[in-house]
Coordinates of C-alpha atoms in Angstrom, one line a residue:
X1 CA 4.9 -13.0 7.4
X2 CA 5.9 -11.7 4.0
X3 CA 9.5 -10.5 3.4
X4 CA 10.2 -8.9 0.1
X5 CA 13.6 -8.6 -1.6
X6 CA 14.1 -6.6 -4.8
X7 CA 16.8 -8.4 -6.9
X8 CA 19.6 -6.1 -7.9
X9 CA 19.7 -5.1 -11.6
X10 CA 17.6 -3.4 -14.2
X11 CA 13.9 -3.4 -13.3
X12 CA 11.8 -5.2 -16.0
X13 CA 8.7 -3.9 -17.7
X14 CA 5.5 -5.0 -15.9
X15 CA 4.6 -8.6 -16.7
X16 CA 1.7 -10.4 -15.1
X17 CA 3.7 -13.5 -14.0
X18 CA 3.9 -14.7 -10.4
X19 CA 5.4 -18.0 -9.5
X20 CA 4.9 -19.9 -6.1
X21 CA 8.0 -22.1 -5.3
X22 CA 8.8 -24.8 -2.8
X23 CA 10.9 -27.9 -2.3
X24 CA 11.3 -30.8 0.0
X25 CA 7.7 -31.1 1.2
X26 CA 8.4 -34.8 1.9
X27 CA 4.7 -35.8 1.9
X28 CA 3.5 -33.1 4.3
X29 CA -0.1 -33.0 3.4
X30 CA -0.8 -29.8 5.3
X31 CA 2.0 -28.1 3.3
X32 CA 0.5 -29.2 0.1
X33 CA -2.9 -27.9 1.2
X34 CA -1.3 -24.5 2.0
X35 CA 0.7 -24.5 -1.3
X36 CA -2.5 -25.1 -3.3
X37 CA -4.4 -22.4 -1.4
X38 CA -1.6 -19.8 -2.0
X39 CA -1.3 -20.8 -5.6
X40 CA -4.6 -19.0 -6.3
X41 CA -2.7 -15.7 -6.1
X42 CA -0.1 -16.9 -8.6
X43 CA 0.1 -17.9 -12.2
X44 CA 1.9 -21.2 -11.7
X45 CA 3.7 -23.3 -9.1
X46 CA 7.1 -24.9 -9.1
X47 CA 8.3 -27.8 -6.8
X48 CA 11.9 -28.8 -6.8
X49 CA 11.8 -32.4 -5.6
X50 CA 11.6 -34.7 -2.6
X51 CA 7.8 -34.5 -2.9
X52 CA 7.5 -37.8 -0.9
X53 CA 9.7 -40.0 1.2
X54 CA 10.8 -43.6 0.4
X55 CA 8.6 -44.9 3.2
X56 CA 4.9 -44.7 3.8
X57 CA 4.0 -43.9 7.5
X58 CA 2.0 -46.7 9.1
X59 CA -0.8 -44.2 9.7
X60 CA -1.1 -43.6 5.9
X61 CA -0.9 -47.4 5.2
X62 CA -3.9 -47.9 7.5
X63 CA -5.7 -45.0 6.0
X64 CA -5.3 -46.5 2.6
X65 CA -6.3 -50.0 3.8
X66 CA -2.9 -51.5 3.1
X67 CA -1.5 -52.3 6.5
X68 CA -0.7 -55.9 7.1
X69 CA -0.1 -56.8 10.8
X70 CA 1.8 -59.9 9.8
X71 CA 4.4 -57.8 7.9
X72 CA 5.0 -54.6 10.0
X73 CA 8.7 -54.6 9.2
X74 CA 7.9 -53.2 5.7
X75 CA 7.0 -49.9 7.2
X76 CA 8.9 -47.7 9.5
X77 CA 8.4 -44.4 11.3
X78 CA 10.3 -41.3 10.5
X79 CA 13.0 -42.0 13.1
X80 CA 14.0 -45.4 11.6
X81 CA 17.7 -45.1 10.7
X82 CA 19.1 -48.6 9.9
X83 CA 21.0 -47.7 6.7
X84 CA 21.6 -51.3 5.4
X85 CA 17.9 -52.3 5.8
X86 CA 16.8 -48.9 4.5
X87 CA 18.6 -49.5 1.2
X88 CA 17.1 -52.9 0.9
X89 CA 13.6 -51.7 1.4
X90 CA 14.1 -48.8 -1.1
X91 CA 15.4 -51.3 -3.6
X92 CA 12.4 -53.6 -3.0
X93 CA 9.9 -50.7 -3.3
X94 CA 11.5 -49.7 -6.7
X95 CA 11.5 -53.3 -8.0
X96 CA 8.3 -54.6 -6.4
X97 CA 5.2 -52.6 -7.3
X98 CA 3.1 -55.0 -5.2
X99 CA 4.9 -54.1 -1.9
X100 CA 2.8 -52.4 0.7
X101 CA 5.2 -49.4 0.7
X102 CA 5.1 -48.9 -3.1
X103 CA 1.3 -49.3 -3.4
X104 CA 0.9 -46.7 -0.6
X105 CA 3.3 -44.2 -2.1
X106 CA 1.4 -44.4 -5.4
X107 CA -1.8 -43.7 -3.6
X108 CA -0.3 -40.8 -1.7
X109 CA 1.2 -39.4 -4.9
X110 CA -2.2 -39.3 -6.5
X111 CA -3.8 -37.7 -3.4
X112 CA -1.1 -35.0 -3.5
X113 CA -1.7 -34.3 -7.2
X114 CA -5.4 -34.0 -6.5
X115 CA -4.8 -31.4 -3.8
X116 CA -2.5 -29.4 -6.1
X117 CA -5.1 -29.6 -8.9
X118 CA -7.7 -27.8 -6.8
X119 CA -6.0 -24.5 -7.6
X120 CA -6.5 -25.0 -11.3
X121 CA -3.1 -23.5 -12.0
X122 CA -0.2 -25.2 -13.8
X123 CA 2.4 -26.8 -11.5
X124 CA 5.7 -27.9 -12.7
X125 CA 8.0 -30.2 -10.7
X126 CA 11.3 -32.2 -10.8
X127 CA 11.8 -35.3 -8.6
X128 CA 14.4 -35.6 -5.8
X129 CA 16.5 -38.3 -4.4
X130 CA 13.7 -39.5 -2.2
X131 CA 11.1 -39.8 -4.9
X132 CA 10.6 -43.4 -5.9
X133 CA 6.9 -43.2 -6.7
X134 CA 5.9 -43.1 -10.4
X135 CA 5.7 -39.3 -10.8
X136 CA 3.9 -38.8 -14.1
X137 CA 1.8 -35.9 -15.5
X138 CA -1.6 -35.6 -13.8
X139 CA -4.1 -33.0 -14.9
X140 CA -2.2 -29.6 -14.6
X141 CA 0.6 -31.1 -12.5
X142 CA 3.5 -31.7 -14.9
X143 CA 6.8 -33.4 -14.7
X144 CA 9.5 -31.0 -15.8
X145 CA 12.5 -33.4 -15.9
X146 CA 14.6 -32.5 -18.9
X147 CA 11.9 -30.3 -20.4
X148 CA 11.5 -26.6 -21.3
X149 CA 8.1 -25.0 -20.8
X150 CA 7.5 -21.6 -22.5
X151 CA 5.2 -19.2 -20.6
X152 CA 4.9 -16.0 -22.4
X153 CA 8.3 -14.3 -22.6
X154 CA 9.7 -16.6 -19.9
X155 CA 10.6 -20.3 -19.8
X156 CA 11.0 -22.9 -17.1
X157 CA 13.6 -25.7 -17.5
X158 CA 13.9 -28.8 -15.2
X159 CA 17.3 -30.5 -14.8
X160 CA 17.1 -34.3 -15.2
X161 CA 19.2 -35.5 -12.4
X162 CA 20.3 -39.1 -11.5
X163 CA 20.9 -39.9 -7.8
X164 CA 23.3 -42.0 -5.7
X165 CA 22.4 -41.4 -2.1
X166 CA 22.5 -37.7 -1.3
X167 CA 24.5 -36.8 -4.5
X168 CA 23.0 -35.9 -7.8
X169 CA 24.7 -36.0 -11.2
X170 CA 23.9 -34.8 -14.6
X171 CA 26.2 -34.0 -17.5
X172 CA 26.6 -30.4 -18.8
X173 CA 26.4 -30.1 -22.6
X174 CA 26.3 -27.4 -25.1
X175 CA 22.9 -28.6 -26.2
X176 CA 21.6 -28.2 -22.6
X177 CA 22.9 -24.6 -22.6
X178 CA 20.6 -23.9 -25.6
X179 CA 17.6 -24.7 -23.4
X180 CA 18.5 -22.1 -20.8
X181 CA 18.8 -18.3 -21.3
X182 CA 18.5 -15.1 -19.3
X183 CA 14.7 -15.4 -19.2
X184 CA 14.7 -19.0 -18.0
X185 CA 13.8 -20.2 -14.5
X186 CA 16.2 -23.1 -14.0
X187 CA 14.8 -25.8 -11.6
X188 CA 17.0 -28.4 -10.0
X189 CA 16.6 -30.5 -6.9
X190 CA 20.4 -30.4 -6.3
X191 CA 21.9 -26.9 -5.5
X192 CA 24.7 -25.5 -7.5
X193 CA 28.1 -26.3 -5.8
X194 CA 29.0 -23.8 -3.1
X195 CA 25.6 -22.0 -3.1
X196 CA 23.2 -22.7 -0.3
X197 CA 24.3 -26.3 -0.3
X198 CA 26.3 -26.8 3.0
X199 CA 25.6 -29.6 5.4
X200 CA 27.2 -30.1 8.8
X201 CA 28.1 -33.7 8.1
X202 CA 29.1 -33.7 4.5
X203 CA 30.1 -30.1 3.7
X204 CA 29.0 -28.7 0.3
X205 CA 26.9 -31.3 -1.6
X206 CA 25.8 -29.2 -4.5
X207 CA 26.6 -30.0 -8.2
X208 CA 29.5 -28.5 -10.0
X209 CA 27.7 -29.3 -13.3
X210 CA 24.7 -27.2 -12.2
X211 CA 27.0 -24.4 -11.3
X212 CA 28.7 -24.7 -14.7
X213 CA 25.4 -24.5 -16.5
X214 CA 24.4 -21.4 -14.5
X215 CA 27.7 -19.7 -15.3
X216 CA 27.4 -20.5 -19.0
X217 CA 23.7 -19.8 -19.5
X218 CA 23.0 -17.1 -16.9
X219 CA 19.4 -18.0 -16.1
X220 CA 17.0 -15.5 -14.7
X221 CA 16.6 -17.6 -11.5
X222 CA 17.8 -21.0 -10.3
X223 CA 15.4 -22.8 -8.0
X224 CA 16.5 -25.8 -5.9
X225 CA 16.2 -27.5 -2.5
X226 CA 17.7 -30.7 -1.1
X227 CA 19.7 -29.1 1.7
X228 CA 17.1 -28.3 4.4
X229 CA 19.3 -26.2 6.5
X230 CA 20.1 -23.8 3.7
X231 CA 16.6 -22.3 3.0
X232 CA 17.2 -18.8 1.7
X233 CA 18.0 -16.4 -1.1
X234 CA 21.4 -15.5 -2.5
X235 CA 20.9 -13.0 -5.3
X236 CA 18.9 -15.0 -8.0
X237 CA 19.7 -18.4 -6.4
X238 CA 16.9 -19.7 -4.2
X239 CA 16.9 -22.7 -1.9
X240 CA 13.1 -23.3 -1.2
X241 CA 13.4 -26.3 1.2
X242 CA 10.2 -26.4 3.2
X243 CA 11.2 -29.1 5.6
X244 CA 12.8 -26.9 8.4
X245 CA 11.8 -23.4 7.3
X246 CA 8.0 -24.0 6.9
X247 CA 7.9 -21.2 4.3
X248 CA 7.3 -20.8 0.6
X249 CA 8.9 -18.5 -1.9
X250 CA 6.9 -16.1 -4.2
X251 CA 8.6 -14.7 -7.4
X252 CA 7.0 -11.7 -9.1
X253 CA 8.7 -11.7 -12.5
X254 CA 7.1 -8.4 -13.5
X255 CA 8.5 -6.5 -10.5
X256 CA 11.6 -8.7 -10.2
X257 CA 10.8 -9.3 -6.5
X258 CA 11.2 -12.3 -4.3
X259 CA 9.0 -12.7 -1.3
X260 CA 9.2 -15.2 1.6
X261 CA 5.7 -16.4 2.6
X262 CA 4.7 -17.9 5.9
X263 CA 1.5 -19.8 5.1
X264 CA 0.2 -19.5 8.6
X265 CA 0.2 -15.6 8.2
X266 CA -0.6 -15.4 4.5

């Protein structure tokens, strides 16, 4: 399925620039394969964080030859929800590069980057609150944290966010405003406050500082994720969370169009 939305405003002159966008893939290897396949029809890709989870599934640990039957408590399935132990294990994975969990996450990160590299197109990403692996540049897969990338007449800027649980923080500054203008695609894992950021349990969890930057700098688009239930488009604000929607977003900057792509039908 492809659904196209023409963003209100003056139509731009034709520019050969198409961007494939997604967020919150959480280690879904089939999703990465689909993203790489659809990237052939685009000029570049953008991923807005939560590329992996904090825990490596036991099936992956076995696949990488890391599973240790004497220490099964280090790995949990996706339904594990003991908050106190979860925080301890995340802390251990961050501090202990020799843990089974951390070793496996690094192997899976490299496997994901290889899959994305097949398309031979540049891919820019920011990390999310679940991303504890060492996300560094790999071939054409580039970390966008706190960086501005110029692509022709357009630019892409990635907000460098710090996390405490589900909340993300960064500090707005005038110098940051200089990195973003009306031809910039702003990329943030955290949504702007009050825009496609509502959760049933915690209400709006978006960032007021991201919203302030948007109001001051007026970027061409703001791409984000984090809140899985709020996949969608609100004018030039786009929540691309894959986790529940199972869809990607395609932006045609020349036609000023946004399309929703179902990879099973595209």
